[in-house]
């Protein structure tokens, strides 16, 4: 049986991370398909105004959770065994204290989240439109949202332990169950009200109550998600961890040896947490800045349109890119705890291959996204959205996706290897990027009246700056480690990409000249054939890389037997 230590060698970490991508990807796929189906069923019942306020409530939840827990999640990955052991049998002696260290840190999010959630919800509630405050059940909905935040933060200790042990399967299963409960509750409340209570005619069809029920359904769904999350994680703890008594769910002092002072929080990890937290504040302002801007500069209807674009337009990004980025961050952080030459070369190889994969997928999105996305989207939305600009805006949104995805893996690398001083330096730079982003938003949205198109363009420029900085950091990181070595050259690994880029440019002009924006299934089918041919050509040009990856996986499986 495999030891559940999470402290294996580089090959074990790579294998766990590779499998972790699969678990997270399928978990994301299941959740997004479920959400996708739910939105398609609800979009015909609800107006853009309701989608807008639900997006606002989702923003409150995500903002509070991010500022409460993200820095802890990143910092605890750097916890190391307090003492080096030469005997493999000593691993179990230090395994318990390491997990207890991680769990102690996991209570910081709750300490931050309770006051932060009260402040954010109270502040935003006072600025809401009187129309929404007067809706039936709206205050109850706000209470449900706050409770969902608290319950989700209570599950954080269990999440941190499973993350440290790279237990991707457990996490994906629990999150999938939580999504099912949230979607089931949300849809059931809206559907039962629409089919059993809300009727036709002025006396029966109450628009105000209909919108109040829809918002309450969303809030209760979020609470169901959090309660399910906490319940499943606690059950997993009782069945797998509690019998071994390696750690307790209550924070407790760590006793390493008789010659050391007991402590709750490891000092170097605590210092790293403070620096990461400072940096993440500015990162979140940039990453979620579009939501901050849209709440202040755009109407509620435009917020609903942008929410729809985020759900549909970034589907590929969240299904495929997000699991890869998270697994990369966990893999690099654990791998580079020991900066041996072998580990450094492996990290560089993984990063190069992932970058190439992202570039190829970005090419496909840029070529076929703007021409096909309006045609696909028009079948997914009802008549209430026909008068909006969503079909035109999604074409521009497609150009934003490659920047969003590439920034994800570059910043995942930076967060995994940067020192405390480098993180602080990056934080100051993020302040500058924040100012540039806000200035661009004012210019494009307020001055040039570009609305959502201006917001998307501001995001593209923002991501471009962040990619440039992280690219410069990555180049310097490996250049210093492999000075004078040909293995550090990134350009030689991208010769196939340059050829495929030229072919892709030809495809763009050819496709646009023939059809422009796709208007029927015949044109869509032709685009699908072109995309398939391009994918086959990419696979052919990169066949050696694919074979080497398959061979490595087979080797790892044999070693694991």
Coordinates of N, CA and C in Angstrom, one line a residue, residues 382-468:
X382 N -32.2 32.8 -24.2 CA -33.5 33.0 -24.5 C -33.8 34.4 -25.1
X383 N -35.1 34.7 -25.3 CA -35.5 35.9 -26.0 C -35.2 37.1 -25.1
X384 N -35.1 36.9 -23.8 CA -34.8 38.1 -22.9 C -33.4 38.7 -23.2
X385 N -32.5 38.0 -23.8 CA -31.2 38.4 -24.1 C -31.0 38.9 -25.5
X386 N -32.1 38.8 -26.3 CA -31.9 39.1 -27.8 C -31.6 40.5 -28.0
X387 N -32.0 41.4 -27.2 CA -31.8 42.9 -27.4 C -30.5 43.4 -26.9
X388 N -29.7 42.5 -26.2 CA -28.4 42.9 -25.7 C -27.3 42.7 -26.7
X389 N -26.1 43.2 -26.3 CA -24.9 43.1 -27.2 C -24.1 41.9 -26.9
X390 N -24.6 40.9 -26.2 CA -23.8 39.8 -25.8 C -23.2 39.0 -26.9
X391 N -23.9 38.9 -28.1 CA -23.4 38.1 -29.2 C -22.2 38.8 -29.8
X392 N -22.2 40.1 -29.8 CA -21.0 40.8 -30.4 C -19.9 40.9 -29.4
X393 N -20.2 41.0 -28.1 CA -19.1 41.1 -27.1 C -18.3 39.9 -26.9
X394 N -19.0 38.7 -27.1 CA -18.3 37.4 -26.9 C -17.2 37.2 -27.9
X395 N -17.3 37.8 -29.1 CA -16.2 37.7 -30.1 C -15.0 38.4 -29.6
X396 N -15.1 39.5 -28.9 CA -13.9 40.2 -28.4 C -13.4 39.5 -27.1
X397 N -14.3 38.9 -26.4 CA -13.9 38.1 -25.2 C -13.0 37.0 -25.5
X398 N -13.2 36.4 -26.7 CA -12.3 35.3 -27.1 C -10.8 35.7 -27.2
X399 N -10.5 36.9 -27.6 CA -9.1 37.4 -27.6 C -8.5 37.5 -26.3
X400 N -9.4 37.7 -25.2 CA -8.9 37.8 -23.9 C -8.5 36.5 -23.2
X401 N -9.1 35.4 -23.7 CA -8.9 34.1 -23.1 C -7.4 33.6 -23.1
X402 N -6.7 33.8 -24.3 CA -5.3 33.3 -24.3 C -4.4 34.1 -23.3
X403 N -4.7 35.4 -23.1 CA -3.9 36.2 -22.1 C -4.2 35.7 -20.7
X404 N -5.5 35.4 -20.4 CA -5.9 34.9 -19.1 C -5.2 33.6 -18.8
X405 N -5.2 32.7 -19.7 CA -4.7 31.4 -19.5 C -3.1 31.4 -19.3
X406 N -2.4 32.1 -20.2 CA -1.0 32.1 -20.2 C -0.5 32.8 -18.9
X407 N -1.2 33.8 -18.4 CA -0.9 34.5 -17.2 C -1.0 33.5 -16.0
X408 N -2.0 32.6 -16.1 CA -2.2 31.6 -15.0 C -1.0 30.7 -14.7
X409 N -0.4 30.1 -15.8 CA 0.7 29.2 -15.5 C 2.0 30.0 -15.2
X410 N 2.2 31.2 -15.7 CA 3.4 32.0 -15.4 C 3.3 32.4 -13.9
X411 N 2.2 32.9 -13.5 CA 2.1 33.3 -12.1 C 2.1 32.1 -11.1
X412 N 1.6 31.0 -11.6 CA 1.7 29.8 -10.8 C 3.1 29.4 -10.5
X413 N 4.0 29.6 -11.5 CA 5.4 29.3 -11.4 C 6.0 30.3 -10.4
X414 N 5.7 31.6 -10.6 CA 6.3 32.6 -9.7 C 5.9 32.4 -8.3
X415 N 4.7 32.1 -8.0 CA 4.2 31.9 -6.6 C 4.9 30.6 -6.0
X416 N 5.3 29.7 -6.8 CA 5.9 28.5 -6.3 C 7.4 28.6 -5.9
X417 N 8.1 29.5 -6.6 CA 9.6 29.6 -6.4 C 10.1 30.9 -5.9
X418 N 9.2 31.9 -5.9 CA 9.7 33.3 -5.5 C 10.0 33.3 -4.0
X419 N 11.1 34.0 -3.7 CA 11.4 34.3 -2.2 C 10.5 35.4 -1.7
X420 N 10.6 35.6 -0.4 CA 9.8 36.6 0.3 C 10.1 38.0 -0.3
X421 N 11.4 38.3 -0.5 CA 11.7 39.6 -1.1 C 11.2 39.8 -2.5
X422 N 11.3 38.7 -3.3 CA 10.8 38.8 -4.7 C 9.3 39.0 -4.7
X423 N 8.6 38.4 -3.7 CA 7.1 38.5 -3.6 C 6.8 40.0 -3.3
X424 N 7.5 40.6 -2.3 CA 7.3 41.9 -2.0 C 7.5 42.9 -3.1
X425 N 8.6 42.6 -3.9 CA 8.9 43.4 -5.1 C 7.8 43.3 -6.1
X426 N 7.3 42.1 -6.2 CA 6.2 41.9 -7.2 C 4.9 42.6 -6.7
X427 N 4.7 42.7 -5.4 CA 3.5 43.4 -4.8 C 3.6 44.9 -5.2
X428 N 4.7 45.5 -5.1 CA 4.8 46.9 -5.4 C 4.6 47.1 -6.9
X429 N 5.0 46.2 -7.7 CA 4.8 46.3 -9.1 C 3.3 46.1 -9.4
X430 N 2.6 45.2 -8.7 CA 1.2 45.1 -8.8 C 0.4 46.3 -8.5
X431 N 0.9 47.1 -7.6 CA 0.3 48.4 -7.3 C 0.3 49.3 -8.6
X432 N 1.5 49.3 -9.3 CA 1.6 50.1 -10.5 C 0.6 49.5 -11.5
X433 N 0.5 48.2 -11.7 CA -0.4 47.6 -12.6 C -1.8 47.9 -12.3
X434 N -2.1 48.0 -11.0 CA -3.5 48.3 -10.6 C -3.9 49.7 -11.1
X435 N -2.9 50.7 -10.9 CA -3.2 52.0 -11.3 C -3.3 52.1 -12.8
X436 N -2.5 51.4 -13.6 CA -2.6 51.4 -15.0 C -4.0 50.8 -15.5
X437 N -4.4 49.7 -14.8 CA -5.6 49.0 -15.1 C -6.8 50.0 -14.9
X438 N -6.8 50.7 -13.7 CA -7.9 51.6 -13.4 C -7.9 52.8 -14.4
X439 N -6.8 53.2 -14.8 CA -6.7 54.3 -15.8 C -7.2 53.9 -17.1
X440 N -6.8 52.7 -17.5 CA -7.3 52.2 -18.8 C -8.9 52.0 -18.8
X441 N -9.4 51.5 -17.7 CA -10.8 51.4 -17.6 C -11.5 52.7 -17.7
X442 N -11.0 53.7 -17.0 CA -11.6 55.0 -17.1 C -11.6 55.6 -18.6
X443 N -10.4 55.4 -19.2 CA -10.3 55.9 -20.6 C -11.2 55.2 -21.5
X444 N -11.3 53.8 -21.5 CA -12.1 53.1 -22.4 C -13.5 53.0 -22.1
X445 N -13.9 53.0 -20.8 CA -15.3 52.9 -20.5 C -16.0 54.2 -20.3
X446 N -15.4 55.1 -19.5 CA -16.0 56.4 -19.2 C -15.7 57.4 -20.3
X447 N -14.5 57.5 -20.9 CA -14.2 58.5 -21.8 C -14.6 58.1 -23.2
X448 N -14.2 56.9 -23.7 CA -14.6 56.5 -25.0 C -15.9 55.7 -25.1
X449 N -16.6 55.5 -24.0 CA -17.9 54.9 -23.9 C -17.9 53.5 -24.6
X450 N -16.9 52.7 -24.3 CA -16.8 51.4 -25.0 C -17.4 50.3 -24.2
X451 N -17.9 50.6 -23.0 CA -18.7 49.7 -22.2 C -17.9 48.4 -21.9
X452 N -18.5 47.2 -22.1 CA -17.9 46.0 -21.8 C -16.7 45.7 -22.7
X453 N -16.7 46.2 -24.0 CA -15.5 46.1 -24.8 C -14.3 46.8 -24.3
X454 N -14.5 47.9 -23.6 CA -13.5 48.7 -23.0 C -12.9 47.9 -21.8
X455 N -13.8 47.3 -21.0 CA -13.3 46.5 -19.9 C -12.5 45.3 -20.3
X456 N -12.9 44.6 -21.4 CA -12.1 43.5 -21.9 C -10.8 43.9 -22.4
X457 N -10.7 45.1 -23.1 CA -9.5 45.6 -23.6 C -8.5 46.0 -22.5
X458 N -9.1 46.5 -21.4 CA -8.3 46.9 -20.3 C -7.7 45.6 -19.6
X459 N -8.5 44.6 -19.6 CA -8.0 43.3 -19.0 C -6.9 42.7 -19.9
X460 N -7.0 42.8 -21.2 CA -6.0 42.3 -22.1 C -4.6 43.0 -21.8
X461 N -4.7 44.3 -21.7 CA -3.5 45.1 -21.5 C -2.9 44.7 -20.1
X462 N -3.8 44.6 -19.1 CA -3.3 44.2 -17.8 C -2.6 42.9 -17.7
X463 N -3.3 41.9 -18.4 CA -2.7 40.5 -18.4 C -1.3 40.5 -19.2
X464 N -1.3 41.4 -20.3 CA 0.0 41.5 -21.0 C 1.1 41.9 -20.2
X465 N 0.9 42.9 -19.3 CA 1.9 43.4 -18.4 C 2.4 42.3 -17.4
X466 N 1.4 41.6 -16.8 CA 1.7 40.6 -15.9 C 2.5 39.4 -16.5
X467 N 2.1 39.0 -17.7 CA 2.8 38.0 -18.4 C 4.2 38.4 -18.7
X468 N 4.4 39.6 -19.1 CA 5.8 40.1 -19.4 C 6.7 40.1 -18.2

